[in-house]
Structures are given as C-alpha cells and as structure tokens.
Amino acid sequence: MKSPIAAALRALAVTLALLGAGQASAHEGHDHGAPPPPVSKTIAPRGEAVSEAFELVAVPRDGTLQLYLDRFRTGEPVTGATVEVDTPDGSKTAQATAERSYALPAPWLSKPGHYDLLVTVTAGDVVDVMPVSLDLPAPAAAAAAPATVGAVQTVSDSVRAAVPEITHGLRERLAKQDPVLLTVAAGSFLLGILLMLVARGRRRVPVIAVLAITATVLLSATAFAHGDEDHGAEQKPIQGAALIERAPGGAAPTDLAQRLADGTVFVPKPTQRLLELRTAMTEAGTFSRTIGLPGRVIPNPNASGVVQSSVGGRLSPPTSGLFPRLGTPVKKGDVLAYVTPPVARVDVSDMRQRQGELDQQIAIVQRRVERFSKLATSGAVAQVQLDEAQDELKGLRDRRTALDRIRSEPEPLIAPVDGVVAEASATAGQMANAGQMIFQIVDPKNLWVEALSFDALTAGQHATARLPDGRTFELTYQGSGLADRNQAIPVQFAIEGDASGLRVGQFLTVLAITDGQLSGLALPRAAVVRTSNGQDVVYEHTTAERYEARQVRIEPLDGNRVLIGGGIGPGKRVVVQGAELLDQVR
C-alpha cells in the first residue's frame, strides 16, 4: 500500500504537467488554436445532380423531400414531368406543387446519415436517370454528449498511462515556469501535506485537497496570463461548402440568397423561380462589325406638314372657338385658325377713295344699261352695245365686292395632311408674321431617324435604333446626304413596325452594320451588368445554386445583343435574364 504522501505527489505531478503544458503552449507565440469553422445559419442540407438535359436539387424539409427540376441550358423550371425516386422505403412518385417543384413525403429523413437516391425523370420524350446524395447531420446537442464522455474517458486513460513519463519530466518543466507560479504550487503542496497530517487515516482527503487547490491557483494564473487580450472577437466565415446549421430549437433552417466569402452568389431554387433567372450557353461565332451613331427622330417629309401664314395678321380661332392643342388629331383640309391682316390708316383712306370711284363708275354704267335697254326694243341701239354695258356693270360690282371682302375676310390656316398636332404656337389676338409656322402636323405612325455617320453607309445595310430605356426599333436605309454636317454625313432611316411612344426630336443611338467582321460570343444586353467600379460583368451559372461574376470586355453588336471579346469562353451557362437582380444579392 502506498503512503498518502506518494499519492499526493503523484496527483500533484499529474496536475502540474497537464496545466503547465497547457499554459506553456498557450503563451508561446500567442497561438490559441484554430477558430471553429463557422457555418451559414440560413442554408439547409441539400443534394444536386445534373445531366445534359436537366438540373436537379433535392432539399429535405419537415419530413418532405422537395425536388426542383430545371432545364440545364436555360434554367427554366420543368413542369408536367414524372419524377420517380428510389428511396429506402421503395420507389415513390413525387407530386407537382404550386411552386413549380415536386414534393415527396419522406419520414425516413428524420434519421441523420448518408442517403443515396436514384431519381428517374420523364419529361415528354426525354427520360433521364439522376443519382442524388444527401448527408443529414446529427443534431448538435445529441452529438456533443457522447463526444464529451468519450473525451473524458480518453483523457483519464491517458493520464494513468502517462504518470511515469510526466513525473520524470516534471523537473524540466518546473524549471521553465514563472517563479511566482512555482511558489504558489509549492505552497499548495505544503497545504496538502498539512491537511494530510491533520486528517490521519483519511487517505483521499490530501489528494483531493492538493488537486483542488493546485488546479484553482494554476487556472487563475492561466486566466490572468493573457493580460488585456480579447479573444472573444467574432470569427470570420470561411469559404467552402460548410453551409449547414440547425436553427434554434432544432427546427430546420430556411434558405436565403446570399453572397459568399469567395465572391460567388448562392441563390436557392425557390429564389431563382421568384427572380425568373434564365441562362443561355455561350457560343463562339463571327459577326459583322457594328458602329454606334448619334441620331434623333424626325418626321417623315412625305407624311408631315407645317401650317404657315402667307400674310401678316392677327390670329383668331376657327368656328369651333378653340385652337387645336398639342396631340390633337386633325384631318387634311381642317381649318386650324384664321389670320386677319391689319389695315393701316393710309390704306383705309386709299380704299375709301377707290370705293368712291367704283361707286361712281357703277352708277354711270347702271344708267347706260337702263337707257340701252329701252332703246334696244325699238332697234335704235344694237343688242351688242347693251350686252357690253351689262358686262362692264357686272365687273365693277365684283371689284367693289372684293374690296369690301379684303377689309373684313381673314385668311384661313388649313391642315395640309392627316396627323397629330406636334407643335402649336397659336394664341388668340397674337400677331403672326408672313411665313411664320403656326402648326406642325406629324403622322406618329410614320417617323424617320436621322443619324450622323463618319463612315459612308451603303443602301441595304441593316440598322437598329436603341432608346435609353432599352427599347429597339428596326430601321430601313433611306439615303445619305452629299453635304457634310459638323464634319459628318447625315443618314436617314425609316422606322419599321410600331413607332408608338416616339417623339419628334427624341435622341437615340443608331447601330449600323458595316462590312467589317468580328469574332466573339454574342449575348443579350440584359446579360451584362455594370458594377460600381465601372467594370462590365456577366454571371456564370457554375452549379445548380451558385453563380460567379466574370469580368468581360464588350462591344456593341446590334440593338439587342453585345459581343463578348474576352473574359469568358464558349460552352458556359450565362445569366441572360435577371442579372440585374442577381447583382443586388449581398
């Protein structure tokens, strides 16, 4: 039987060796061990599989296996398919849901572990078999208890086996410790001996006392050894696929789109359906070179007109009492306004004098006609003389009537074509100058575009007009000017199709195709996103629920497409719809 002193010494040696070794390792270079890998709180366990035709994601949630099936090339959800799953309970058929997915009751998912499933998809004439693997982790609380018990048992066994080696190296470790720590340890040992002498016959008391006092003192010293250092700072998330964590209370986590630490964007399938994300495969090709020209909308010269006053005068409204305003439809021949020319005082005096002369001549000729009429019945005056006198009287009366009408009748302003009033500058009582444009009539369905080009364009070349809001219109070449304007050649195009929403004078960009050839990848303009630093990027669909931004170099191709000159190669899935929304994920 060993003495109590030997037992105390052995216990003290073990305690000092374990705690001293931990203290020494904690202070050499301040290495406190690797931080635990943090995981996302919002991403559930999942499995995925891809084939040439389909892309499948399986997510277990609340005892149900949710299956999301999309087209591999476009990312479009597949509806109306037959999805059969080989499960531990046998072959089952998933049912379609309102969220454009498929659901399968799976009570066996309540048990953690690894599951290999075989999914058979039948969509029209396409049949595909896709293997899916699921790894369901054990709850954190249940896994922690066995691990703790095992660790304690392992440490206990290791301590029993390592007592001789620890006792042998105790002297070397104690020589390297702090003097204050050694003093405290020696005092604790002496206190244990004292307790042993007081309580003779109780062999366990000194051992317990020595262990308790020494552990307390050394742990306190270890806690204060770090000074004012703060090791409770929040850990940075790590990259990779460690994306599983149980929510509080053991409930299954929910999926949330997020930008990961490596720059990729994780977008779960339900969010992809909400954002209507669509992809396209990049293909290399050769395309005609396109140049961008500044242009503006002009009216078609053959379907528009202007209303001008031929004489200066005062404007007055038509018989309706209202001037036609902007946007008012008019027909050819409609009276839009009247112009009453002013008459000066000198002109009024001359007109009155002329009127008096005409009145006098009319009276003289009138008496001659009456006399000839009486004499013509007796044959004293020839009938020819009577007819000449009557004609002269009629001419004088017409001149008198015209003179009166000039003073009172205004000039009507008439619409020359059918269309809509595009410009109007008429106000009641306004004085209009001769040749001044009062109205402009434009046919909104028949408009042209005039652009300025530094390169000569030939007839038959295709062109597209693009507005700042992204709308495009097909153009037909009409002709080029022979006289330069601002050192550029004016070129006119006719807008084909529906031109509603365009305004005369509106600026736009004309994309004209030239004879040059370029090689690259053609993508829709909606696929390119301009980042905050001015760089153009596209999003590549790398896996079923991950997207990665690729910096690219672009050139204009036409109104709807751009040419990718570098940054991504052919055979890649690129987001062509919803890229702007995808770029907002943080």
Coordinates of C-alpha atoms in Angstrom, one line a residue:
M1 CA 0.0 0.0 0.0
K2 CA 1.4 3.3 -1.0
S3 CA 1.6 6.1 1.5
P4 CA -0.7 9.2 1.3
I5 CA 2.3 11.4 0.6
A6 CA 3.2 9.3 -2.5
A7 CA -0.4 9.6 -3.7
A8 CA -0.3 13.4 -3.2
L9 CA 2.9 13.7 -5.0
R10 CA 1.6 11.7 -7.9
A11 CA -1.6 13.7 -8.1
L12 CA 0.3 17.0 -7.9
A13 CA 2.7 15.9 -10.7
V14 CA -0.2 15.0 -13.0
T15 CA -2.0 18.3 -12.4
L16 CA 1.2 20.4 -12.8
A17 CA 2.1 18.6 -16.0
L18 CA -1.3 18.9 -17.6
L19 CA -2.0 22.5 -16.6
G20 CA 1.6 23.7 -17.1
A21 CA 1.8 22.2 -20.5
G22 CA -1.4 23.9 -21.5
Q23 CA -0.1 27.2 -20.1
A24 CA 3.2 26.9 -21.9
S25 CA 1.6 26.1 -25.2
A26 CA -0.9 29.0 -24.8
H27 CA 1.8 31.6 -24.3
E28 CA 4.4 30.6 -26.9
G29 CA 3.7 33.0 -29.8
H30 CA 0.2 33.6 -28.5
D31 CA -1.3 30.7 -30.6
H32 CA -4.7 30.0 -29.2
G33 CA -5.6 27.3 -31.7
A34 CA -7.6 27.5 -35.0
P35 CA -11.0 29.0 -34.7
P36 CA -14.0 26.7 -35.1
P37 CA -15.3 26.9 -38.7
P38 CA -18.5 29.0 -38.7
V39 CA -21.3 27.9 -40.9
S40 CA -24.3 29.6 -42.5
K41 CA -27.5 29.9 -40.5
T42 CA -29.8 30.0 -43.5
I43 CA -28.9 27.2 -45.8
A44 CA -30.4 23.7 -45.4
P45 CA -28.8 20.4 -46.3
R46 CA -29.2 19.6 -50.0
G47 CA -28.1 17.4 -52.8
E48 CA -27.9 18.1 -56.5
A49 CA -27.4 16.3 -59.8
V50 CA -27.0 17.4 -63.4
S51 CA -27.3 15.8 -66.8
E52 CA -27.3 17.0 -70.4
A53 CA -31.0 17.8 -70.2
F54 CA -31.9 18.5 -66.6
E55 CA -30.6 20.1 -63.4
L56 CA -32.0 18.7 -60.1
V57 CA -31.8 19.9 -56.5
A58 CA -33.2 17.9 -53.6
V59 CA -33.9 19.6 -50.2
P60 CA -35.2 17.7 -47.2
R61 CA -37.6 19.9 -45.1
D62 CA -40.2 18.9 -42.4
G63 CA -40.3 15.3 -43.4
T64 CA -40.7 16.1 -47.1
L65 CA -38.2 15.8 -49.9
Q66 CA -38.5 18.9 -52.1
L67 CA -37.3 18.3 -55.7
Y68 CA -36.5 21.3 -58.0
L69 CA -36.2 20.3 -61.7
D70 CA -34.9 22.8 -64.3
R71 CA -33.7 22.7 -67.9
F72 CA -29.9 22.5 -67.8
R73 CA -29.2 25.0 -70.6
T74 CA -31.9 27.7 -69.8
G75 CA -32.6 27.2 -66.1
E76 CA -36.4 27.1 -66.9
P77 CA -38.4 25.1 -64.4
V78 CA -39.7 21.8 -65.8
T79 CA -43.4 21.3 -65.2
G80 CA -45.6 18.4 -66.0
A81 CA -42.8 15.8 -65.7
T82 CA -43.0 12.4 -63.9
V83 CA -40.4 12.2 -61.1
E84 CA -39.8 8.8 -59.5
V85 CA -37.4 8.4 -56.6
D86 CA -35.8 5.1 -55.3
T87 CA -35.9 5.6 -51.5
P88 CA -35.1 3.4 -48.5
D89 CA -38.9 2.7 -48.4
G90 CA -39.0 1.7 -52.1
S91 CA -39.8 3.5 -55.3
K92 CA -42.1 6.6 -54.9
T93 CA -43.5 9.2 -57.3
A94 CA -43.2 12.8 -56.4
Q95 CA -46.2 15.1 -56.8
A96 CA -46.1 18.5 -58.5
T97 CA -46.6 21.6 -56.3
A98 CA -47.8 25.2 -57.0
E99 CA -44.2 26.4 -56.6
R100 CA -43.2 24.6 -59.8
S101 CA -41.4 21.9 -57.8
Y102 CA -42.1 18.3 -56.8
A103 CA -42.7 17.0 -53.3
L104 CA -42.3 13.5 -51.8
P105 CA -43.2 12.5 -48.3
A106 CA -40.0 11.1 -46.7
P107 CA -40.4 10.1 -43.0
W108 CA -37.0 8.3 -43.2
L109 CA -35.3 11.7 -43.4
S110 CA -35.8 12.1 -39.6
K111 CA -32.8 9.9 -39.1
P112 CA -29.4 11.5 -39.7
G113 CA -27.0 9.8 -42.1
H114 CA -26.0 9.4 -45.7
Y115 CA -28.6 8.6 -48.3
D116 CA -28.1 7.7 -52.0
L117 CA -31.2 8.3 -54.1
L118 CA -31.9 7.5 -57.7
V119 CA -34.3 9.9 -59.4
T120 CA -35.9 9.0 -62.8
V121 CA -37.2 12.0 -64.7
T122 CA -39.6 11.6 -67.6
A123 CA -40.4 14.9 -69.4
G124 CA -42.0 14.4 -72.8
D125 CA -39.7 12.3 -75.0
V126 CA -36.8 12.8 -72.6
V127 CA -36.0 10.2 -69.9
D128 CA -33.1 10.7 -67.6
V129 CA -31.8 8.9 -64.5
M130 CA -30.0 11.2 -62.0
P131 CA -28.3 10.0 -58.8
V132 CA -28.5 12.3 -55.8
S133 CA -26.6 12.0 -52.4
L134 CA -27.9 13.5 -49.2
D135 CA -25.9 13.9 -45.9
L136 CA -28.1 14.8 -42.9
P137 CA -26.1 15.8 -39.9
A138 CA -26.9 14.7 -36.4
P139 CA -28.3 17.4 -34.0
A140 CA -25.6 19.3 -32.2
A141 CA -26.9 18.5 -28.7
A142 CA -27.1 14.8 -29.3
A143 CA -23.7 14.6 -30.9
A144 CA -22.0 16.7 -28.2
A145 CA -22.8 14.3 -25.2
P146 CA -21.2 11.1 -26.5
A147 CA -18.2 13.0 -27.7
T148 CA -17.7 14.7 -24.3
V149 CA -18.0 11.3 -22.4
G150 CA -15.5 9.7 -24.8
A151 CA -13.1 12.6 -24.5
V152 CA -13.2 12.4 -20.7
Q153 CA -12.6 8.7 -20.7
T154 CA -9.8 9.0 -23.1
V155 CA -8.1 11.7 -21.0
S156 CA -8.5 9.6 -17.9
D157 CA -6.8 6.6 -19.6
S158 CA -4.1 8.8 -21.0
V159 CA -3.3 10.3 -17.6
R160 CA -3.0 6.8 -15.9
A161 CA -0.6 5.7 -18.6
A162 CA 1.4 8.9 -18.7
V163 CA 2.1 9.3 -15.0
P164 CA 5.6 7.9 -15.1
E165 CA 6.7 10.0 -18.1
I166 CA 5.0 13.1 -16.7
T167 CA 6.7 12.6 -13.3
H168 CA 10.1 12.1 -15.0
G169 CA 9.8 15.4 -17.0
L170 CA 8.3 17.4 -14.2
R171 CA 11.6 18.8 -13.0
E172 CA 12.4 20.1 -16.5
R173 CA 9.0 21.8 -16.8
L174 CA 9.1 23.3 -13.4
A175 CA 12.5 24.9 -14.1
K176 CA 11.0 26.8 -17.1
Q177 CA 7.9 28.1 -15.2
D178 CA 7.4 31.5 -13.7
P179 CA 8.9 31.9 -10.1
V180 CA 5.6 33.2 -8.8
L181 CA 3.8 30.1 -10.3
L182 CA 6.3 27.8 -8.7
T183 CA 5.9 29.5 -5.3
V184 CA 2.1 29.1 -5.5
A185 CA 2.4 25.4 -6.5
A186 CA 4.8 24.7 -3.6
G187 CA 2.5 26.4 -1.2
S188 CA -0.4 24.4 -2.4
F189 CA 1.6 21.2 -2.0
L190 CA 2.6 22.1 1.6
L191 CA -1.0 22.9 2.4
G192 CA -2.0 19.5 1.1
I193 CA 0.6 17.9 3.4
L194 CA -0.7 19.9 6.3
L195 CA -4.2 18.7 5.6
M196 CA -3.0 15.1 5.5
L197 CA -1.3 15.4 8.9
V198 CA -4.5 16.9 10.4
A199 CA -6.8 14.2 9.0
R200 CA -4.7 11.0 9.5
G201 CA -6.3 7.9 8.4
R202 CA -8.2 9.6 5.5
R203 CA -6.0 8.9 2.5
R204 CA -8.3 10.6 0.0
V205 CA -8.5 14.0 1.7
P206 CA -4.9 15.1 1.0
V207 CA -5.1 14.1 -2.6
I208 CA -8.4 15.9 -3.2
A209 CA -7.2 19.0 -1.4
V210 CA -3.9 19.1 -3.3
L211 CA -5.7 18.7 -6.7
A212 CA -8.4 21.3 -5.9
I213 CA -6.0 24.0 -4.6
T214 CA -3.4 23.5 -7.3
A215 CA -5.9 23.4 -10.1
T216 CA -7.6 26.6 -8.8
V217 CA -4.4 28.5 -8.4
L218 CA -2.9 27.4 -11.8
L219 CA -6.2 28.1 -13.7
S220 CA -6.4 31.5 -12.2
A221 CA -2.8 32.2 -13.2
T222 CA -3.5 30.9 -16.7
A223 CA -6.6 33.2 -17.0
F224 CA -4.6 36.3 -15.9
A225 CA -1.6 35.4 -18.1
H226 CA -3.2 36.9 -21.2
G227 CA -3.5 40.4 -19.8
D228 CA -5.9 42.6 -21.7
E229 CA -6.1 40.5 -24.8
D230 CA -9.6 39.9 -26.2
H231 CA -10.1 36.5 -27.8
G232 CA -13.9 36.7 -28.0
A233 CA -14.0 38.5 -31.3
E234 CA -16.4 37.3 -33.9
Q235 CA -14.9 34.7 -36.2
K236 CA -14.8 35.4 -40.0
P237 CA -16.8 33.0 -42.1
I238 CA -14.9 30.5 -44.1
Q239 CA -15.2 29.6 -47.8
G240 CA -16.4 26.3 -49.0
A241 CA -19.4 24.1 -48.7
A242 CA -19.9 24.1 -44.9
L243 CA -23.4 25.5 -45.1
I244 CA -25.4 23.5 -42.6
E245 CA -26.6 24.6 -39.2
R246 CA -29.7 23.8 -37.2
A247 CA -31.9 26.7 -36.2
P248 CA -32.7 27.4 -32.6
G249 CA -35.0 24.8 -31.1
G250 CA -33.9 22.1 -33.6
A251 CA -36.1 23.4 -36.4
A252 CA -35.0 23.0 -40.0
P253 CA -33.2 26.1 -41.4
T254 CA -34.7 28.2 -44.2
D255 CA -32.9 29.0 -47.5
L256 CA -31.7 32.6 -48.1
A257 CA -29.9 34.0 -51.1
Q258 CA -26.5 35.4 -50.1
R259 CA -23.1 36.4 -51.4
L260 CA -20.5 34.0 -50.0
A261 CA -17.0 34.9 -48.9
D262 CA -15.3 33.7 -52.1
G263 CA -17.5 36.2 -54.1
T264 CA -19.9 33.6 -55.5
V265 CA -23.6 34.1 -55.1
F266 CA -25.7 31.4 -53.6
V267 CA -29.3 31.5 -54.8
P268 CA -31.6 28.6 -53.8
K269 CA -34.0 27.3 -56.3
P270 CA -37.2 28.9 -54.8
T271 CA -35.5 32.3 -55.1
Q272 CA -34.4 31.5 -58.7
R273 CA -38.0 30.9 -59.6
L274 CA -39.0 34.2 -57.9
L275 CA -36.4 36.2 -59.7
E276 CA -37.1 34.4 -63.0
L277 CA -33.4 33.7 -63.7
R278 CA -32.7 32.3 -67.1
T279 CA -29.4 31.2 -68.7
A280 CA -28.0 30.6 -72.2
M281 CA -25.0 28.7 -73.4
T282 CA -22.2 30.8 -74.9
E283 CA -21.3 30.0 -78.5
A284 CA -18.4 31.5 -80.5
G285 CA -19.1 33.0 -83.9
T286 CA -18.2 35.6 -86.5
F287 CA -20.4 38.7 -86.8
S288 CA -20.4 41.9 -88.8
R289 CA -18.9 44.9 -87.2
T290 CA -21.4 47.4 -85.8
I291 CA -20.9 51.1 -85.2
G292 CA -23.0 53.3 -83.0
L293 CA -24.2 56.6 -84.4
P294 CA -25.9 59.5 -82.6
G295 CA -29.4 60.1 -84.0
R296 CA -32.7 61.8 -83.4
V297 CA -36.3 61.2 -84.5
I298 CA -37.6 63.4 -87.4
P299 CA -41.0 63.4 -89.1
N300 CA -41.4 61.7 -92.5
P301 CA -41.3 64.5 -95.1
N302 CA -44.0 62.8 -97.1
A303 CA -46.3 62.3 -94.1
S304 CA -46.0 65.6 -92.3
G305 CA -46.5 69.3 -92.9
V306 CA -46.4 72.8 -91.5
V307 CA -49.1 75.4 -91.4
Q308 CA -47.8 79.0 -92.1
S309 CA -49.4 82.4 -92.6
S310 CA -49.0 83.8 -96.1
V311 CA -49.6 87.4 -94.8
G312 CA -49.0 89.0 -91.5
G313 CA -52.0 89.5 -89.4
R314 CA -53.9 88.8 -86.2
L315 CA -54.7 85.2 -85.2
S316 CA -58.2 84.2 -84.3
P317 CA -59.6 80.7 -83.5
P318 CA -61.7 78.7 -86.0
T319 CA -65.5 78.5 -85.9
S320 CA -65.3 76.0 -83.0
G321 CA -63.8 78.8 -80.9
L322 CA -60.7 76.8 -79.8
F323 CA -57.3 76.4 -81.3
P324 CA -56.1 72.7 -81.7
R325 CA -53.6 71.9 -79.0
L326 CA -50.7 69.6 -78.9
G327 CA -51.6 66.0 -79.6
T328 CA -54.9 66.8 -81.3
P329 CA -55.7 64.6 -84.3
V330 CA -56.6 66.6 -87.4
K331 CA -57.7 65.8 -90.9
K332 CA -56.5 67.2 -94.2
G333 CA -58.4 70.3 -95.0
D334 CA -59.4 71.2 -91.4
V335 CA -59.3 74.9 -90.6
L336 CA -57.0 75.4 -87.7
A337 CA -57.0 79.2 -87.3
Y338 CA -57.7 82.5 -89.1
V339 CA -55.3 85.3 -89.9
T340 CA -56.9 88.8 -90.2
P341 CA -54.4 91.1 -91.9
P342 CA -54.3 94.6 -90.4
V343 CA -55.1 97.7 -92.5
A344 CA -53.2 100.9 -92.0
R345 CA -54.9 104.4 -91.9
V346 CA -53.3 105.4 -95.2
D347 CA -54.5 102.1 -96.8
V348 CA -58.0 102.8 -95.4
S349 CA -58.1 106.2 -97.0
D350 CA -57.0 104.8 -100.3
M351 CA -59.5 102.1 -100.1
R352 CA -62.3 104.5 -99.4
Q353 CA -61.2 106.7 -102.3
R354 CA -61.2 103.6 -104.5
Q355 CA -64.6 102.6 -103.3
G356 CA -66.0 106.0 -104.1
E357 CA -64.6 105.8 -107.6
L358 CA -66.0 102.4 -108.1
D359 CA -69.4 103.5 -106.8
Q360 CA -69.4 106.4 -109.3
Q361 CA -68.5 104.2 -112.2
I362 CA -71.1 101.7 -111.2
A363 CA -73.8 104.4 -111.2
I364 CA -72.8 105.8 -114.6
V365 CA -72.8 102.3 -116.2
Q366 CA -76.0 101.4 -114.5
R367 CA -77.8 104.4 -116.2
R368 CA -76.2 103.5 -119.5
V369 CA -77.5 99.9 -119.2
E370 CA -81.0 101.2 -118.4
R371 CA -81.0 103.6 -121.5
F372 CA -79.7 100.9 -123.8
S373 CA -82.4 98.5 -122.6
K374 CA -85.2 100.9 -123.6
L375 CA -83.6 101.7 -127.0
A376 CA -82.8 98.1 -127.8
T377 CA -86.5 97.2 -128.0
S378 CA -87.1 99.8 -130.8
G379 CA -83.9 98.9 -132.7
A380 CA -82.2 102.2 -132.1
V381 CA -79.4 100.5 -130.2
A382 CA -77.8 97.3 -131.1
Q383 CA -78.0 94.4 -128.8
V384 CA -74.2 94.1 -128.7
Q385 CA -73.9 97.5 -127.1
L386 CA -76.4 96.5 -124.4
D387 CA -74.5 93.3 -123.6
E388 CA -71.2 95.2 -123.3
A389 CA -72.7 97.7 -120.9
Q390 CA -74.1 94.9 -118.8
D391 CA -70.7 93.1 -118.6
E392 CA -69.0 96.3 -117.6
L393 CA -71.5 96.9 -114.8
K394 CA -71.0 93.3 -113.6
G395 CA -67.2 93.8 -113.5
L396 CA -67.4 97.0 -111.5
R397 CA -69.7 95.4 -108.9
D398 CA -67.4 92.4 -108.5
R399 CA -64.4 94.8 -107.9
R400 CA -66.4 96.7 -105.3
T401 CA -67.4 93.4 -103.5
A402 CA -63.8 92.2 -103.5
L403 CA -62.6 95.4 -102.0
D404 CA -65.1 95.1 -99.2
R405 CA -64.2 91.5 -98.6
I406 CA -60.5 92.2 -98.3
R407 CA -61.2 94.5 -95.4
S408 CA -63.4 92.0 -93.5
E409 CA -62.5 88.4 -94.5
P410 CA -59.4 86.8 -92.7
E411 CA -57.1 84.1 -94.2
P412 CA -57.8 80.5 -93.1
L413 CA -55.0 78.3 -92.0
I414 CA -55.7 74.7 -93.3
A415 CA -54.1 71.4 -92.3
P416 CA -52.2 70.0 -95.3
V417 CA -52.1 66.3 -94.2
D418 CA -53.7 63.9 -91.7
G419 CA -51.9 63.5 -88.4
V420 CA -51.4 64.9 -85.0
V421 CA -50.5 68.4 -83.9
A422 CA -46.9 68.2 -82.9
E423 CA -46.2 71.9 -82.4
A424 CA -48.6 74.8 -81.9
S425 CA -47.9 78.4 -81.2
A426 CA -51.3 80.0 -81.7
T427 CA -52.9 82.4 -79.2
A428 CA -56.0 84.5 -79.7
G429 CA -55.0 88.0 -80.6
Q430 CA -51.4 87.1 -81.5
M431 CA -49.8 88.9 -84.4
A432 CA -48.3 86.4 -86.9
N433 CA -45.7 87.4 -89.4
A434 CA -45.8 86.3 -93.0
G435 CA -44.1 82.8 -93.4
Q436 CA -44.3 82.1 -89.6
M437 CA -45.0 78.4 -88.7
I438 CA -48.1 78.3 -86.6
F439 CA -48.7 74.5 -86.5
Q440 CA -46.7 71.3 -87.3
I441 CA -48.7 68.2 -88.3
V442 CA -46.9 64.8 -87.9
D443 CA -48.1 61.3 -88.5
P444 CA -46.9 59.4 -85.4
K445 CA -47.0 56.1 -87.2
N446 CA -44.7 57.2 -89.9
L447 CA -41.5 58.6 -88.5
W448 CA -37.8 58.7 -89.6
V449 CA -34.5 58.7 -87.9
E450 CA -31.6 61.0 -88.9
A451 CA -28.1 60.0 -87.8
L452 CA -24.6 61.4 -88.2
S453 CA -22.0 59.0 -89.5
F454 CA -18.3 59.4 -90.0
D455 CA -18.3 56.3 -92.3
A456 CA -20.1 56.1 -95.6
L457 CA -23.1 53.7 -95.4
T458 CA -24.5 52.0 -98.4
A459 CA -28.0 51.0 -99.2
G460 CA -29.3 47.7 -97.9
Q461 CA -27.2 47.7 -94.7
H462 CA -29.2 46.7 -91.6
A463 CA -29.6 49.2 -88.8
T464 CA -31.3 49.2 -85.4
A465 CA -32.3 52.2 -83.2
R466 CA -32.0 51.8 -79.4
L467 CA -33.6 54.1 -76.9
P468 CA -32.1 54.9 -73.4
D469 CA -34.8 52.7 -71.8
G470 CA -33.7 49.7 -73.8
R471 CA -36.4 49.6 -76.5
T472 CA -35.2 48.9 -80.0
F473 CA -36.7 49.6 -83.5
E474 CA -35.7 48.2 -86.9
L475 CA -34.6 50.8 -89.4
T476 CA -34.6 50.9 -93.2
Y477 CA -31.9 52.9 -95.0
Q478 CA -33.4 55.8 -97.0
G479 CA -30.4 57.8 -98.1
S480 CA -27.3 59.8 -97.2
G481 CA -26.5 63.4 -97.7
L482 CA -23.8 64.7 -100.0
A483 CA -23.1 67.7 -97.9
D484 CA -21.3 67.2 -94.5
R485 CA -22.9 68.5 -91.3
N486 CA -20.5 69.1 -88.5
Q487 CA -17.9 67.0 -90.4
A488 CA -20.2 64.1 -90.5
I489 CA -22.6 62.6 -93.1
P490 CA -26.3 62.8 -92.4
V491 CA -28.0 59.5 -92.9
Q492 CA -31.8 59.0 -92.8
F493 CA -33.6 55.8 -91.9
A494 CA -37.3 54.9 -91.8
I495 CA -38.7 53.2 -88.7
E496 CA -40.3 49.9 -89.4
G497 CA -43.1 48.5 -87.3
D498 CA -44.8 50.1 -84.4
A499 CA -43.3 53.5 -83.6
S500 CA -45.7 54.4 -80.7
G501 CA -44.1 56.2 -77.9
L502 CA -41.6 58.1 -80.0
R503 CA -41.4 61.9 -80.2
V504 CA -40.1 64.2 -82.8
G505 CA -36.6 65.4 -81.8
Q506 CA -36.0 62.5 -79.4
F507 CA -32.4 61.4 -79.2
L508 CA -31.4 57.7 -79.7
T509 CA -28.5 55.5 -80.8
V510 CA -28.4 54.0 -84.2
L511 CA -26.4 50.7 -84.5
A512 CA -25.5 50.3 -88.1
I513 CA -23.8 47.2 -89.5
T514 CA -20.7 47.6 -91.6
D515 CA -18.7 45.3 -93.8
G516 CA -16.1 44.5 -91.1
Q517 CA -16.0 41.1 -89.3
L518 CA -15.5 40.4 -85.6
S519 CA -15.2 37.1 -83.7
G520 CA -16.6 36.5 -80.2
L521 CA -19.6 35.5 -78.2
A522 CA -23.0 37.1 -78.8
L523 CA -25.1 37.7 -75.7
P524 CA -28.2 39.8 -74.9
R525 CA -27.5 43.2 -73.5
A526 CA -29.5 42.2 -70.4
A527 CA -26.8 39.7 -69.5
V528 CA -24.2 42.4 -68.9
V529 CA -24.2 44.3 -65.6
R530 CA -22.2 47.4 -64.9
T531 CA -20.6 47.3 -61.4
S532 CA -19.9 50.2 -59.1
N533 CA -16.3 50.4 -60.3
G534 CA -17.4 50.7 -64.0
Q535 CA -16.5 47.1 -64.9
D536 CA -18.8 45.1 -67.1
V537 CA -19.5 41.6 -65.7
V538 CA -21.7 38.6 -66.6
Y539 CA -22.8 35.9 -64.1
E540 CA -21.9 32.3 -64.9
H541 CA -24.1 29.6 -63.6
T542 CA -21.4 27.3 -62.2
T543 CA -23.5 24.8 -60.1
A544 CA -27.2 24.3 -59.6
E545 CA -27.5 27.1 -57.0
R546 CA -24.3 29.1 -57.4
Y547 CA -23.4 32.0 -59.7
E548 CA -20.0 33.6 -60.2
A549 CA -19.3 37.0 -61.7
R550 CA -16.9 37.2 -64.7
Q551 CA -15.4 40.4 -65.9
V552 CA -15.8 40.8 -69.6
R553 CA -14.9 43.1 -72.5
I554 CA -17.9 44.0 -74.7
E555 CA -18.6 45.7 -78.0
P556 CA -21.9 46.7 -79.5
L557 CA -23.3 44.2 -81.9
D558 CA -26.9 45.4 -82.5
G559 CA -29.8 46.8 -80.6
N560 CA -30.4 43.7 -78.6
R561 CA -27.0 42.0 -78.4
V562 CA -23.4 42.7 -77.4
L563 CA -20.2 41.0 -78.5
I564 CA -18.1 39.5 -75.7
G565 CA -14.5 40.0 -76.7
G566 CA -12.9 38.3 -73.6
G567 CA -13.4 37.2 -70.1
I568 CA -15.4 34.1 -70.6
G569 CA -15.2 31.3 -73.1
P570 CA -17.8 29.2 -75.1
G571 CA -19.8 26.4 -73.6
K572 CA -20.6 28.4 -70.4
R573 CA -24.0 29.0 -68.9
V574 CA -24.5 32.7 -68.5
V575 CA -27.5 34.5 -66.9
V576 CA -29.4 36.4 -69.7
Q577 CA -32.5 37.3 -67.7
G578 CA -32.5 38.7 -64.1
A579 CA -28.8 39.5 -64.0
E580 CA -29.5 43.0 -62.5
L581 CA -31.5 41.4 -59.7
L582 CA -28.8 38.8 -59.1
D583 CA -26.2 41.5 -58.8
Q584 CA -28.1 43.1 -55.9
V585 CA -27.7 40.0 -53.7
R586 CA -25.5 40.7 -50.7

